[in-house]
Amino acid sequence: MANPPHGGVLKDLYVRDEPLRAALQAEAETLPYVVLTERQLCDLELILNGGFSPLEGFHTQAEYASVVHTNRLPDGTLWTIPIYLDIDRATLDTLGVAAGSRLTLRDPRDDQPLAIITVSDLYTVDRSQEAELVYGADDVAHPAVHYLRHSTRDTLVGGPLQAVNAPQHYDYVAIRRSPAEVRALFKKLNWTRVVAFQTRNPMHRAHRELTVRAARMRHANVLIQPVVGLTKPGDIDHFTRVRVYQALMPKYPNGMAQLSLLPLAMRMGGPREAVWHAIIRKNFGATHFIVGRDHAGPGSNSQGADFYGPYEAQDLVLKYRDELDIEVVPFQMLTYLPDTDEYQPINEVAESVRTLNISGTELRRRLKSGAPIPEWFSYPEVVRILREANPPRDRQGFTVFLTGLHASGKEAIARALQVALNQEGGRSVSLLLGETIRQELSSELGYTKRERDINVARIGFVAAELTRSGAACIAAPIAPYDDARRQVKSLVAKAGGFYLVHVATPLEACIKNDRAGVYARAIAGDIKGFTGIDDVYEPPADADLVADMTKTAISQIVHEIILLLERDGYIGDR
């Protein structure tokens, strides 16, 4: 029999509100509305389907304060993470929202109405206090604190929800199951003891060994329930991870394990989050829950030390185990023993026994370089999927972004570099010259700072998409403002390599090179806001290469760019 839900009753609002659905759908179209953020969408889905039982809405001010200060809801029920709906006060004022208002919550992906909230209260909170009490430090190196400081809106809206529509998913639909569906699956399979395993990373042999060991020790089955909502910034995308999990499932003994996805927005909140995860797994019917080393830990703080101790999460879950009513399965890290070809908990291995391990950093290095990954560490099927998603550098895209004054020579360098990269081969090469982009993408824009920034942002968007597809992109706009260049770098770097080249040819030489006489017209006052004359050019302090056409030949500059690309493995031996 599945474990009873937290609080005793599964709060499935879809089932509760089904008789009213037609009326709610009609009402939702008449109400003021807000479009949810990605994190709010994840939270809403788990409130509506009962994954966050006993919650039936977003936290009111009293609920928020109680959770933050005591780890409990006002009625005393254990709950460790505040779940709130944050909205800009200006938006609320424009919509006329006040206590008692009803507000439609819409899906950011397709604008469908998902729920109606009846507003109980509007309130503000002390973000520093939330950071300290919930996450242990007011340090923006913590992903949740960074989100709190930079993404959370200024007013929180609390109140109960009514379900209108479930969010529509198009990926892995067969294994996206609500708590009620998972419980029905357990009943169909006659599973009465279930160990749940939470993960946000690809699984390898050690994870398979850990979960099998946990199941056998508890005479139970295994629910692999990876997070496919929001995880730690920089994590491998969920599409790749789910393909990995699907490849791993046949490695379990027949009938032992099932895979089901969880649309959770993680906070990386360490100990408090581990308790929260246990509550969620209890709502899905699990009787046991694995809490590993540094569970839901975000890594290092701004001083370089870990935010949480390695077993602090285990300690807090064990503290509340009687209230949780789900058996905690604490596990040490497993290590591989090559002499016996087995995995063992590291604390059970004698110092004299030879062990092997591959860290996450080393795994990423091997994926990037194409170095072999041994079968004792991971299965060939898993490695193949990870290599497809993380090709070596010589099959990844990159952007070379040349910036400098008009007639500085950056266009000539860009064309010469295009020839050199085409000669190198191995990927397509695209050239985005400033004047071409102005004509083809930004013809309606003028030359104010705002319009220049929009133009550079468009170049960055195109460059990022080309880079993501594995191409080489060479961009050569003036791009005079540092903040706009930094935004382009941030965008492109998420897709592949980014190299900033400052073509620092002096203004006097640029004027001399300007056969079209544009500088002369600007100096005469016929052109206003011209970069280098009566508008500023902000030289980049973070350029990967600085080149001056009065001192260095084009061929040498191109050679130096090629050396940068070879150094980082984007081109070279294949």
XYZ file of C-alpha atoms in Angstrom, residues 272-572:
301
model
C 15.568 22.346 4.260
C 15.218 21.224 0.660
C 15.955 17.599 1.603
C 13.013 17.641 4.025
C 10.861 19.223 1.309
C 11.890 16.507 -1.142
C 10.961 13.828 1.379
C 7.511 15.397 1.800
C 7.011 15.466 -1.963
C 8.033 11.800 -2.344
C 5.648 10.892 0.453
C 2.882 12.598 -1.513
C 3.781 10.449 -4.503
C 3.374 7.353 -2.335
C 6.984 6.412 -1.627
C 7.699 4.704 1.698
C 11.461 5.318 1.662
C 13.605 8.180 0.384
C 17.336 8.220 -0.362
C 19.205 11.233 0.998
C 22.769 11.250 -0.221
C 25.870 13.251 0.460
C 25.315 17.045 0.159
C 21.719 16.526 -0.935
C 20.464 19.533 -2.968
C 23.675 21.402 -2.173
C 24.547 24.419 -4.357
C 28.326 24.102 -4.045
C 30.615 26.843 -2.793
C 29.755 30.224 -1.318
C 31.408 33.505 -2.283
C 34.307 32.700 0.060
C 34.951 29.337 -1.577
C 33.563 27.177 1.233
C 30.604 24.820 0.876
C 27.243 26.295 1.851
C 26.308 23.128 3.760
C 28.131 20.256 5.416
C 28.217 16.993 3.448
C 25.703 15.221 5.735
C 23.815 18.225 7.123
C 20.803 17.400 4.925
C 20.706 13.830 6.222
C 20.818 15.089 9.791
C 17.837 17.409 9.364
C 15.712 14.786 7.601
C 16.503 12.285 10.341
C 15.524 14.901 12.938
C 12.022 15.042 11.454
C 11.705 11.394 10.445
C 8.857 10.632 12.853
C 6.768 13.505 11.495
C 7.695 12.788 7.908
C 6.494 9.208 8.212
C 8.776 8.201 5.371
C 11.860 6.114 6.084
C 15.043 7.966 5.256
C 17.750 5.942 3.545
C 21.012 7.830 4.208
C 23.856 6.891 1.918
C 27.542 7.647 1.829
C 29.248 8.203 -1.517
C 30.055 4.937 -3.306
C 33.510 4.234 -4.673
C 34.718 1.627 -7.167
C 36.987 -1.257 -6.115
C 38.760 -2.431 -9.280
C 40.238 -5.567 -7.721
C 36.773 -6.970 -6.975
C 34.837 -5.056 -9.668
C 32.260 -3.668 -7.253
C 31.040 -0.475 -5.641
C 31.090 0.012 -1.878
C 30.243 2.920 0.458
C 33.434 4.864 0.888
C 33.211 4.725 4.690
C 33.217 0.903 4.559
C 36.415 0.604 2.500
C 39.744 0.045 4.250
C 42.497 2.547 3.500
C 44.668 -0.228 2.056
C 42.083 -1.146 -0.611
C 42.628 0.320 -4.071
C 39.758 2.527 -5.270
C 38.920 4.477 -8.418
C 36.649 7.439 -9.002
C 35.970 10.025 -11.698
C 34.878 13.446 -10.469
C 32.312 15.584 -12.234
C 35.101 17.925 -13.355
C 37.098 15.017 -14.778
C 34.010 13.631 -16.536
C 33.370 16.988 -18.194
C 37.029 17.129 -19.266
C 36.805 13.704 -20.857
C 33.584 14.580 -22.638
C 35.097 17.825 -23.907
C 38.315 16.214 -25.101
C 36.861 12.937 -26.319
C 38.990 10.975 -23.838
C 37.722 7.479 -22.968
C 35.218 6.961 -20.141
C 35.630 3.473 -18.645
C 32.728 1.024 -18.326
C 33.319 0.638 -14.604
C 32.206 4.257 -14.298
C 29.305 4.413 -16.729
C 27.476 2.295 -19.282
C 28.353 2.676 -22.992
C 24.739 3.597 -23.770
C 24.900 6.464 -21.263
C 28.279 7.676 -22.481
C 27.037 7.742 -26.084
C 24.104 9.993 -25.126
C 26.344 12.334 -23.136
C 28.850 12.562 -25.984
C 26.067 13.439 -28.423
C 24.900 16.234 -26.124
C 28.429 17.376 -25.215
C 30.518 17.102 -28.382
C 34.248 17.839 -28.138
C 35.345 21.401 -28.761
C 36.272 20.784 -32.392
C 32.592 20.036 -33.100
C 31.190 22.957 -31.093
C 30.372 26.390 -32.422
C 32.013 29.673 -31.518
C 31.748 33.409 -32.178
C 34.573 35.838 -32.841
C 33.229 39.310 -32.051
C 35.316 42.152 -33.467
C 34.611 45.631 -32.114
C 36.189 48.956 -33.019
C 35.677 52.344 -34.604
C 34.341 52.838 -38.099
C 37.117 52.162 -40.671
C 39.316 50.565 -38.001
C 39.842 47.547 -40.260
C 37.605 45.107 -38.390
C 35.631 44.253 -41.546
C 38.824 43.403 -43.436
C 39.996 41.241 -40.541
C 36.581 39.533 -40.432
C 36.684 38.689 -44.155
C 40.228 37.364 -43.906
C 39.309 35.271 -40.875
C 36.325 33.861 -42.763
C 38.687 32.684 -45.511
C 41.058 31.114 -42.991
C 38.257 29.244 -41.221
C 36.755 28.051 -44.493
C 40.177 26.721 -45.404
C 40.321 24.958 -42.036
C 36.989 23.249 -42.750
C 34.862 21.210 -40.367
C 32.029 23.697 -39.840
C 30.082 26.386 -41.666
C 31.301 29.973 -41.272
C 28.916 32.938 -41.116
C 29.895 36.593 -41.391
C 27.849 39.317 -39.668
C 29.214 42.684 -40.755
C 27.863 45.804 -39.092
C 26.536 47.448 -42.256
C 24.964 44.201 -43.486
C 23.081 43.742 -40.207
C 21.966 47.368 -40.317
C 20.484 46.836 -43.786
C 18.985 43.374 -43.296
C 17.898 43.254 -39.634
C 17.939 46.778 -38.218
C 16.994 49.110 -41.062
C 14.358 50.824 -38.923
C 16.831 51.729 -36.176
C 18.648 54.997 -35.726
C 21.805 55.698 -33.735
C 20.671 56.573 -30.225
C 22.257 54.529 -27.449
C 19.052 52.520 -27.038
C 18.855 51.790 -30.778
C 22.538 50.876 -30.963
C 22.032 48.472 -28.037
C 19.030 46.873 -29.784
C 21.111 46.399 -32.932
C 23.967 44.774 -30.995
C 21.495 42.577 -29.113
C 20.102 41.327 -32.440
C 23.601 40.499 -33.600
C 24.149 38.641 -30.322
C 20.962 36.646 -30.760
C 21.893 35.557 -34.290
C 25.459 34.783 -33.201
C 24.233 32.660 -30.294
C 21.907 30.637 -32.528
C 24.665 30.045 -35.094
C 27.064 29.077 -32.313
C 24.511 26.693 -30.794
C 24.161 24.956 -34.170
C 27.911 24.294 -34.293
C 28.850 27.031 -36.756
C 31.654 29.562 -36.652
C 30.259 33.086 -36.469
C 32.306 36.223 -37.134
C 30.598 39.451 -36.085
C 32.086 42.874 -36.780
C 29.899 45.737 -35.549
C 31.141 48.952 -33.969
C 29.385 47.950 -30.707
C 30.612 51.008 -28.780
C 29.057 50.294 -25.379
C 30.536 47.914 -22.853
C 27.258 46.782 -21.267
C 25.812 45.732 -24.638
C 28.952 43.742 -25.491
C 28.852 42.003 -22.111
C 25.241 40.979 -22.689
C 26.199 39.494 -26.056
C 29.061 37.610 -24.435
C 26.755 36.224 -21.739
C 24.247 35.054 -24.343
C 26.731 33.472 -26.750
C 28.850 31.840 -24.037
C 25.856 29.695 -23.075
C 25.904 28.228 -26.582
C 29.645 27.802 -27.200
C 32.879 29.743 -27.438
C 33.085 33.525 -27.439
C 36.134 35.626 -28.302
C 36.153 39.411 -28.084
C 38.665 41.144 -30.369
C 39.198 44.875 -29.924
C 40.440 46.406 -33.152
C 42.098 49.371 -31.470
C 43.218 51.291 -34.548
C 43.687 54.954 -33.485
C 41.041 57.473 -34.506
C 43.512 59.400 -36.677
C 44.239 56.279 -38.727
C 40.514 55.464 -38.988
C 39.845 58.964 -40.356
C 42.654 58.492 -42.866
C 41.257 55.081 -43.919
C 37.727 56.475 -44.400
C 37.531 56.878 -48.165
C 33.772 57.538 -47.983
C 34.361 60.716 -45.984
C 31.938 59.849 -43.205
C 34.266 61.152 -40.495
C 34.681 64.445 -42.383
C 30.917 64.895 -42.443
C 30.700 64.117 -38.720
C 33.492 66.571 -37.892
C 31.693 69.219 -39.957
C 28.540 68.621 -37.925
C 26.530 67.107 -40.787
C 26.213 63.775 -38.898
C 25.287 63.819 -35.231
C 26.078 61.170 -32.619
C 28.954 59.618 -34.574
C 31.104 57.199 -32.590
C 34.553 58.605 -31.913
C 33.579 62.185 -32.786
C 30.626 63.285 -30.671
C 29.615 59.935 -29.202
C 31.693 57.748 -26.930
C 33.421 54.479 -27.739
C 34.052 52.472 -24.556
C 37.190 50.353 -25.075
C 36.688 46.821 -23.722
C 38.766 45.871 -20.712
C 38.006 42.170 -21.197
C 39.129 41.646 -24.802
C 40.735 38.307 -25.635
C 42.889 40.058 -28.224
C 43.731 43.710 -28.924
C 44.868 44.544 -32.446
C 46.042 47.798 -34.026
C 46.005 47.885 -37.827
C 48.723 50.541 -37.837
C 51.110 48.146 -36.120
C 50.048 44.632 -37.144
C 49.215 43.137 -40.540
C 45.834 41.534 -41.146
C 47.469 38.153 -41.706
C 49.160 38.318 -38.296
C 45.951 39.349 -36.534
C 44.092 36.455 -38.152
C 46.918 34.117 -37.139
C 46.640 35.268 -33.518
C 42.876 34.638 -33.537
C 43.473 31.171 -34.977
C 45.968 30.491 -32.193
C 43.301 31.365 -29.594
C 40.883 28.919 -31.221
C 43.556 26.208 -31.411
C 44.506 26.777 -27.783
C 40.949 26.056 -26.669
C 40.441 23.117 -29.025
C 37.888 24.643 -31.396
C 40.137 24.059 -34.379
C 43.249 21.994 -34.917
